[in-house]
Amino acid sequence: MAATVVRGQNVDIRMWTRPDEVEEFAMRQLQNISALPWAVKHIAVMPDVHYGKGATVGSVIALRDAVSPAAVGVDIGCGMTALRTSLTASDLPATLRGLRSRMEAAVPVGFAQHKATAFTEKDASDWTSFWKRFEDLTPAVKARADKAMHQMGTLGGGNHFLEVCLDTDQRVWVMLHSGSRGIGNELAQHHISVARTLAHNAELPDPDLAVFLSGTPEMAAYRHDLYWAQDYARRNRAVMLRLVCDVLRVEFPHIQFEEPISCHHNYVAEETHFGEDVLVTRKGAIRAGRGELGIIPGSMGTGSYIVRGLGNPDSFESASHGAGRKMSRTKARKTFTEQDLAAQTSGVECRKDSGVVDEIPAAYKDIDTVMANQSDLVEVVAKLKQVVCIKG
């Protein structure tokens, strides 16, 4: 669909969804973002848009010589990784519970972490240099080094997941969704708090949108910590992927794996748009440059998409990061039961207890509608349907 333009305050808001389908609080957030004096051209709003803490989920913001840490979010570098295997559906056992259990044993979920560090040179090069850079992070997280090491290669909770999926050709895929874990959250919270104290943010319509300005020590400190956390998130997904692939190699000795696809969807990038060098924050959005592969997941029972970007300049070469919530977690828990969850995840080997009712598919927007709304942003490469879904 063509984007709808809504009048903003400093710049306009360009939306890949109907404005009347955006909840009031999210629209108010978008208006506040559009008032930022550093905003360039317009604010791009993805079809999975919904209210978020600090800044709207599903927003792409290009700022001139500034960055808002809340417009990245507290799970810095959160994103997706997927790969296709040589297996087909006929290779899988009739009952998938055993496979799910072995994957859960290999990858800690929820608040769990590895008893011993799980990362190796198989996962990413130069771990020594990476952990050495931890020493230069803000002193506020200095005591978290051991925790960060033992959380490397862990899933977390909430909407993070690990899945085995089938595409329409019945080929088996592995897909996972996670970010920078506790250390990324602590870094984000620290810098959001610092930004709120800066004098140039005093007149903003929403103090959560406080920014750092280029050329200041606060900006330099944030960008150092931000890029380290984004690297942590990338490595975290690589470690988990290797752990899952190790499980699959034991189960299926002749299995082969294709090159993984990986993308952040809560991050900052230095890019050029409309002839200007800008800092782009994508919070609940992936980069969708022309020809670039990306991953857009649905909810735990509805399937996901592998996509190729079309490089649409009006979206700052971006697309949605998933289906997007249409209902808060609290409302979902009050609205749905374990029986509802079991019905909506029929055919998927997954948790079906009260602890994940807030992740029920009905709490999310329809992924196919989301995809239809961004047909000018991405083209579909493969549609996947999960047969195993692990959540914390």
Coordinates of C-alpha atoms in Angstrom, one line a residue:
M1 CA 0.0 0.0 0.0
A2 CA 1.1 3.6 -0.5
A3 CA 2.0 5.4 2.7
T4 CA -0.5 7.8 4.3
V5 CA 0.8 11.2 5.3
V6 CA -0.3 12.6 8.6
R7 CA 0.6 16.2 9.5
G8 CA 3.2 16.3 12.2
Q9 CA 4.7 19.2 14.1
N10 CA 8.3 19.7 12.8
V11 CA 8.1 17.0 10.2
D12 CA 5.2 14.9 8.8
I13 CA 4.4 11.3 9.8
R14 CA 4.4 8.8 6.9
M15 CA 2.4 5.7 7.8
W16 CA 2.2 2.2 6.2
T17 CA -1.1 1.5 8.0
R18 CA -4.4 3.3 8.4
P19 CA -4.1 6.1 10.9
D20 CA -7.5 5.2 12.5
E21 CA -6.0 1.8 13.3
V22 CA -3.2 3.3 15.5
E23 CA -4.0 3.5 19.2
E24 CA -4.4 6.9 20.7
F25 CA -1.3 6.7 22.9
A26 CA 0.9 5.5 20.0
M27 CA -0.3 8.4 17.8
R28 CA 0.4 10.8 20.6
Q29 CA 3.9 9.4 20.8
L30 CA 4.4 9.8 17.1
Q31 CA 3.3 13.4 17.2
N32 CA 5.8 14.0 20.0
I33 CA 8.6 12.4 17.9
S34 CA 7.6 14.6 14.9
A35 CA 8.3 17.6 17.1
L36 CA 11.9 16.8 17.6
P37 CA 13.9 19.7 16.0
W38 CA 16.6 17.3 14.8
A39 CA 14.2 15.2 12.7
V40 CA 14.9 14.9 9.0
K41 CA 12.3 14.7 6.2
H42 CA 9.6 12.8 8.1
I43 CA 8.9 10.0 10.6
A44 CA 8.4 6.6 8.9
V45 CA 5.8 4.3 10.7
M46 CA 5.7 0.6 10.0
P47 CA 2.4 -1.4 9.7
D48 CA 3.1 -3.2 13.0
V49 CA 3.1 0.1 14.9
H50 CA 2.0 0.1 18.5
Y51 CA 2.6 2.0 21.7
G52 CA 6.1 1.4 23.3
K53 CA 7.9 2.6 26.4
G54 CA 9.7 5.8 25.6
A55 CA 9.1 5.8 21.8
T56 CA 6.7 4.0 19.5
V57 CA 7.4 0.5 18.4
G58 CA 7.5 0.4 14.6
S59 CA 9.0 3.8 14.1
V60 CA 12.0 4.8 12.0
I61 CA 13.5 8.1 12.9
A62 CA 16.3 9.9 11.0
L63 CA 18.0 12.6 13.2
R64 CA 20.5 15.2 12.2
D65 CA 23.5 15.2 14.7
A66 CA 21.4 13.7 17.4
V67 CA 20.1 10.3 18.7
S68 CA 17.4 9.4 21.2
P69 CA 18.2 6.3 23.2
A70 CA 14.5 5.7 23.9
A71 CA 13.9 5.5 20.2
V72 CA 16.2 2.5 20.1
G73 CA 14.6 0.9 23.2
V74 CA 15.9 -1.0 26.2
D75 CA 16.7 -4.3 24.3
I76 CA 19.5 -2.8 22.2
G77 CA 20.3 -4.9 19.1
C78 CA 17.2 -7.1 19.5
G79 CA 16.7 -8.9 16.2
M80 CA 16.3 -12.2 14.3
T81 CA 18.4 -14.9 12.8
A82 CA 17.2 -17.7 10.5
L83 CA 18.7 -20.4 8.3
R84 CA 17.5 -23.1 6.0
T85 CA 18.6 -26.7 6.5
S86 CA 18.8 -29.7 4.1
L87 CA 16.0 -31.4 6.1
T88 CA 12.5 -31.8 4.9
A89 CA 9.3 -32.3 6.9
S90 CA 9.5 -36.1 6.3
D91 CA 12.9 -36.2 8.1
L92 CA 11.3 -35.0 11.4
P93 CA 10.0 -37.4 14.0
A94 CA 6.3 -37.8 14.4
T95 CA 6.5 -36.4 17.9
L96 CA 8.6 -33.2 18.3
R97 CA 8.5 -33.0 22.1
G98 CA 11.9 -34.7 22.5
L99 CA 13.5 -32.4 20.0
R100 CA 12.0 -29.4 21.8
S101 CA 13.4 -30.7 25.1
R102 CA 16.9 -31.1 23.8
M103 CA 16.9 -27.6 22.3
E104 CA 15.7 -26.2 25.6
A105 CA 18.5 -28.0 27.4
A106 CA 21.0 -26.5 25.0
V107 CA 19.7 -22.9 25.1
P108 CA 18.7 -21.4 28.5
V109 CA 15.4 -19.5 28.4
G110 CA 13.7 -17.0 30.7
F111 CA 15.9 -15.9 33.5
A112 CA 18.2 -18.9 33.1
Q113 CA 21.8 -18.6 32.0
H114 CA 24.7 -20.9 31.1
K115 CA 26.5 -22.5 34.1
A116 CA 29.8 -22.2 32.1
T117 CA 30.4 -19.7 29.2
A118 CA 29.0 -21.1 25.9
F119 CA 30.7 -18.9 23.3
T120 CA 33.6 -20.3 21.3
E121 CA 35.6 -19.2 18.2
K122 CA 33.1 -21.2 16.2
D123 CA 30.5 -18.5 16.8
A124 CA 32.4 -15.3 16.1
S125 CA 36.0 -14.2 15.9
D126 CA 38.0 -12.2 18.4
W127 CA 36.2 -12.8 21.6
T128 CA 39.2 -11.5 23.6
S129 CA 38.9 -8.1 21.9
F130 CA 35.1 -8.0 22.4
W131 CA 35.3 -8.7 26.1
K132 CA 38.2 -6.3 26.5
R133 CA 35.9 -3.5 25.3
F134 CA 33.6 -4.3 28.2
E135 CA 36.1 -2.5 30.4
D136 CA 35.4 0.7 28.6
L137 CA 31.6 0.6 29.1
T138 CA 30.0 3.0 31.5
P139 CA 31.1 2.3 35.1
A140 CA 27.4 1.7 36.0
V141 CA 27.6 -1.8 34.5
K142 CA 31.2 -2.7 35.6
A143 CA 29.9 -5.4 38.1
R144 CA 27.9 -7.1 35.3
A145 CA 30.8 -8.7 33.4
D146 CA 30.3 -12.2 34.7
K147 CA 26.5 -12.1 34.2
A148 CA 27.0 -10.8 30.6
M149 CA 29.4 -13.7 29.8
H150 CA 27.0 -16.3 31.2
Q151 CA 24.0 -14.8 29.4
M152 CA 25.8 -14.9 26.1
G153 CA 23.9 -17.6 24.1
T154 CA 20.6 -17.3 26.0
L155 CA 17.1 -16.6 24.8
G156 CA 15.4 -14.5 27.5
G157 CA 11.6 -14.2 27.9
G158 CA 8.7 -12.2 26.6
N159 CA 8.4 -12.3 22.8
H160 CA 11.8 -13.8 22.3
F161 CA 11.6 -17.3 20.8
L162 CA 13.4 -20.2 19.2
E163 CA 11.6 -22.1 16.5
V164 CA 11.8 -25.0 14.0
C165 CA 9.8 -24.0 10.9
L166 CA 8.7 -25.4 7.6
D167 CA 8.5 -23.4 4.4
T168 CA 6.0 -24.0 1.6
D169 CA 8.4 -26.5 0.0
Q170 CA 8.5 -28.4 3.3
R171 CA 12.1 -27.5 4.0
V172 CA 13.1 -27.2 7.6
W173 CA 14.3 -23.8 8.9
V174 CA 15.7 -22.7 12.3
M175 CA 14.7 -19.2 13.5
L176 CA 15.4 -17.3 16.7
H177 CA 14.6 -13.9 18.1
S178 CA 16.6 -12.3 20.9
G179 CA 18.8 -9.3 21.8
S180 CA 21.5 -8.0 24.2
R181 CA 20.0 -9.5 27.3
G182 CA 20.4 -7.9 30.7
I183 CA 23.5 -6.0 29.9
G184 CA 21.9 -4.2 26.9
N185 CA 18.9 -3.3 29.1
E186 CA 21.1 -1.8 31.8
L187 CA 23.1 0.2 29.3
A188 CA 20.0 1.6 27.8
Q189 CA 18.4 2.5 31.1
H190 CA 21.5 4.3 32.2
H191 CA 21.8 6.4 29.1
I192 CA 18.1 7.2 28.9
S193 CA 18.4 8.5 32.4
V194 CA 21.5 10.6 31.5
A195 CA 19.8 12.1 28.5
R196 CA 16.8 13.3 30.5
T197 CA 19.1 15.5 32.7
L198 CA 20.6 17.4 29.8
A199 CA 19.5 21.1 29.4
H200 CA 18.8 21.0 25.7
N201 CA 16.1 18.5 26.3
A202 CA 14.2 20.6 28.9
E203 CA 11.5 21.8 26.4
L204 CA 10.8 18.6 24.7
P205 CA 7.1 17.5 24.6
D206 CA 8.1 14.1 26.1
P207 CA 11.1 13.8 28.4
D208 CA 11.4 10.1 27.3
L209 CA 12.5 11.3 23.9
A210 CA 15.6 13.1 25.3
V211 CA 18.5 13.1 22.9
F212 CA 22.3 13.2 22.9
L213 CA 23.9 15.7 20.5
S214 CA 26.9 15.1 18.3
G215 CA 30.2 16.4 19.6
T216 CA 29.3 15.9 23.2
P217 CA 30.9 13.5 25.7
E218 CA 27.5 12.1 26.5
M219 CA 26.9 11.2 22.8
A220 CA 30.3 9.6 22.5
A221 CA 29.7 7.5 25.6
Y222 CA 26.3 6.4 24.4
R223 CA 27.5 5.4 20.9
H224 CA 30.4 3.5 22.4
D225 CA 28.1 1.5 24.7
L226 CA 25.4 1.2 22.0
Y227 CA 27.6 -0.3 19.4
W228 CA 29.1 -2.8 21.9
A229 CA 25.6 -3.9 22.9
Q230 CA 24.5 -4.3 19.2
D231 CA 27.6 -6.5 18.7
Y232 CA 26.6 -8.4 21.9
A233 CA 23.2 -9.1 20.5
R234 CA 24.5 -10.2 17.1
R235 CA 27.0 -12.6 18.9
N236 CA 24.3 -13.8 21.3
R237 CA 22.1 -15.0 18.3
A238 CA 25.2 -16.6 16.7
V239 CA 26.0 -18.6 19.8
M240 CA 22.4 -19.8 20.2
L241 CA 22.2 -20.7 16.5
R242 CA 25.4 -22.8 16.9
L243 CA 24.0 -24.5 20.0
V244 CA 20.8 -25.4 18.2
C245 CA 22.6 -26.6 15.1
D246 CA 24.8 -28.8 17.4
V247 CA 21.6 -30.5 18.7
L248 CA 20.3 -31.0 15.1
R249 CA 23.6 -32.5 14.1
V250 CA 23.2 -35.2 16.8
E251 CA 19.6 -35.8 15.8
F252 CA 20.3 -35.8 12.0
P253 CA 24.0 -36.6 11.3
H254 CA 23.7 -35.8 7.6
I255 CA 22.1 -32.4 8.0
Q256 CA 23.6 -29.4 6.2
F257 CA 23.0 -25.7 6.9
E258 CA 22.8 -22.8 4.5
E259 CA 24.2 -19.3 5.3
P260 CA 22.2 -17.6 8.1
I261 CA 20.1 -14.5 7.6
S262 CA 20.4 -12.0 10.5
C263 CA 19.0 -8.6 11.2
H264 CA 18.7 -6.2 14.1
H265 CA 15.3 -4.5 14.6
N266 CA 16.1 -2.2 17.7
Y267 CA 19.2 -0.3 16.7
V268 CA 21.0 2.8 15.4
A269 CA 22.8 3.0 12.1
E270 CA 24.8 5.8 10.4
E271 CA 23.2 6.2 6.9
T272 CA 22.6 8.6 4.1
H273 CA 19.0 9.5 3.2
F274 CA 17.7 12.2 1.0
G275 CA 21.3 13.4 0.4
E276 CA 22.0 13.9 4.1
D277 CA 24.1 11.9 6.6
V278 CA 21.8 11.0 9.5
L279 CA 21.6 8.7 12.5
V280 CA 18.7 6.4 11.9
T281 CA 17.0 4.7 14.8
R282 CA 14.8 1.7 14.1
K283 CA 12.7 0.5 17.0
G284 CA 10.7 -2.4 15.8
A285 CA 11.8 -2.1 12.2
I286 CA 14.4 -3.8 10.0
R287 CA 16.6 -2.4 7.3
A288 CA 15.1 -3.2 3.9
G289 CA 17.7 -1.8 1.5
R290 CA 17.3 -3.1 -2.1
G291 CA 18.2 -6.7 -2.3
E292 CA 18.9 -7.1 1.4
L293 CA 17.4 -10.2 3.1
G294 CA 15.4 -9.8 6.3
I295 CA 13.1 -11.7 8.7
I296 CA 9.6 -10.6 9.7
P297 CA 8.0 -13.0 12.3
G298 CA 4.4 -13.5 13.2
S299 CA 3.2 -14.8 16.5
M300 CA 3.6 -18.2 18.0
G301 CA 1.3 -20.1 15.7
T302 CA 0.8 -18.0 12.6
G303 CA 4.1 -18.2 10.7
S304 CA 6.8 -15.8 9.6
Y305 CA 8.3 -14.4 6.4
I306 CA 11.8 -14.2 4.9
V307 CA 11.8 -11.1 2.8
R308 CA 14.0 -9.1 0.4
G309 CA 14.1 -5.3 0.7
L310 CA 12.9 -3.1 -2.1
G311 CA 14.9 0.0 -0.9
N312 CA 11.9 2.3 -0.6
P313 CA 13.5 5.7 0.2
D314 CA 10.3 7.0 1.9
S315 CA 10.6 4.4 4.6
F316 CA 14.3 5.2 5.0
E317 CA 14.8 1.7 3.4
S318 CA 12.9 0.0 6.3
A319 CA 10.1 -2.5 6.9
S320 CA 8.2 -3.9 9.9
H321 CA 9.9 -6.2 12.5
G322 CA 6.9 -8.5 12.9
A323 CA 3.2 -8.6 13.4
G324 CA 3.1 -6.1 16.3
R325 CA 1.0 -6.3 19.4
K326 CA -2.6 -5.1 19.2
M327 CA -3.3 -5.9 22.9
S328 CA -1.2 -5.3 26.0
R329 CA 0.2 -8.3 27.9
T330 CA -2.1 -7.4 30.9
K331 CA -5.2 -7.3 28.7
A332 CA -4.2 -10.6 26.9
R333 CA -3.9 -12.4 30.3
K334 CA -7.3 -11.1 31.3
T335 CA -8.9 -11.9 28.0
F336 CA -7.6 -15.4 27.1
T337 CA -7.2 -18.7 28.8
E338 CA -4.9 -21.7 28.5
Q339 CA -7.5 -23.4 26.4
D340 CA -7.6 -20.5 24.0
L341 CA -3.8 -20.7 23.7
A342 CA -3.9 -24.4 23.0
A343 CA -6.5 -23.9 20.3
Q344 CA -4.6 -21.1 18.6
T345 CA -1.3 -23.0 18.7
S346 CA -2.7 -26.3 17.5
G347 CA -0.1 -28.4 15.6
V348 CA 2.8 -26.5 17.2
E349 CA 5.0 -28.2 19.8
C350 CA 5.2 -25.4 22.4
R351 CA 4.3 -24.3 25.9
K352 CA 0.5 -23.9 26.3
D353 CA 0.4 -22.8 30.0
S354 CA -0.7 -19.6 31.7
G355 CA 2.9 -18.3 31.7
V356 CA 2.8 -17.6 28.0
V357 CA -0.9 -16.7 27.5
D358 CA 0.2 -13.1 26.9
E359 CA 1.9 -14.3 23.8
I360 CA -1.2 -15.9 22.3
P361 CA -1.6 -15.2 18.5
A362 CA -4.8 -13.2 19.1
A363 CA -2.8 -10.6 21.0
Y364 CA -1.0 -9.7 17.8
K365 CA -2.0 -8.1 14.6
D366 CA -2.6 -10.3 11.6
I367 CA 0.8 -10.9 10.0
D368 CA -0.6 -11.3 6.5
T369 CA -2.3 -7.9 6.7
V370 CA 0.9 -6.4 7.9
M371 CA 2.7 -7.9 5.0
A372 CA 0.1 -6.6 2.5
N373 CA 0.5 -3.1 3.9
Q374 CA 4.2 -3.1 3.1
S375 CA 4.2 -4.6 -0.3
D376 CA 6.1 -1.5 -1.5
L377 CA 8.8 -2.1 1.1
V378 CA 9.7 -5.8 0.8
E379 CA 9.0 -8.8 -1.4
V380 CA 8.4 -12.3 0.0
V381 CA 11.2 -14.8 -0.4
A382 CA 9.7 -17.6 1.8
K383 CA 6.8 -18.1 4.1
L384 CA 7.5 -20.2 7.2
K385 CA 5.2 -22.0 9.6
Q386 CA 6.6 -23.1 13.0
V387 CA 6.3 -26.7 14.2
V388 CA 8.3 -26.1 17.3
C389 CA 8.3 -22.9 19.3
I390 CA 10.3 -22.3 22.5
K391 CA 9.6 -19.4 24.7
G392 CA 10.8 -18.3 28.1

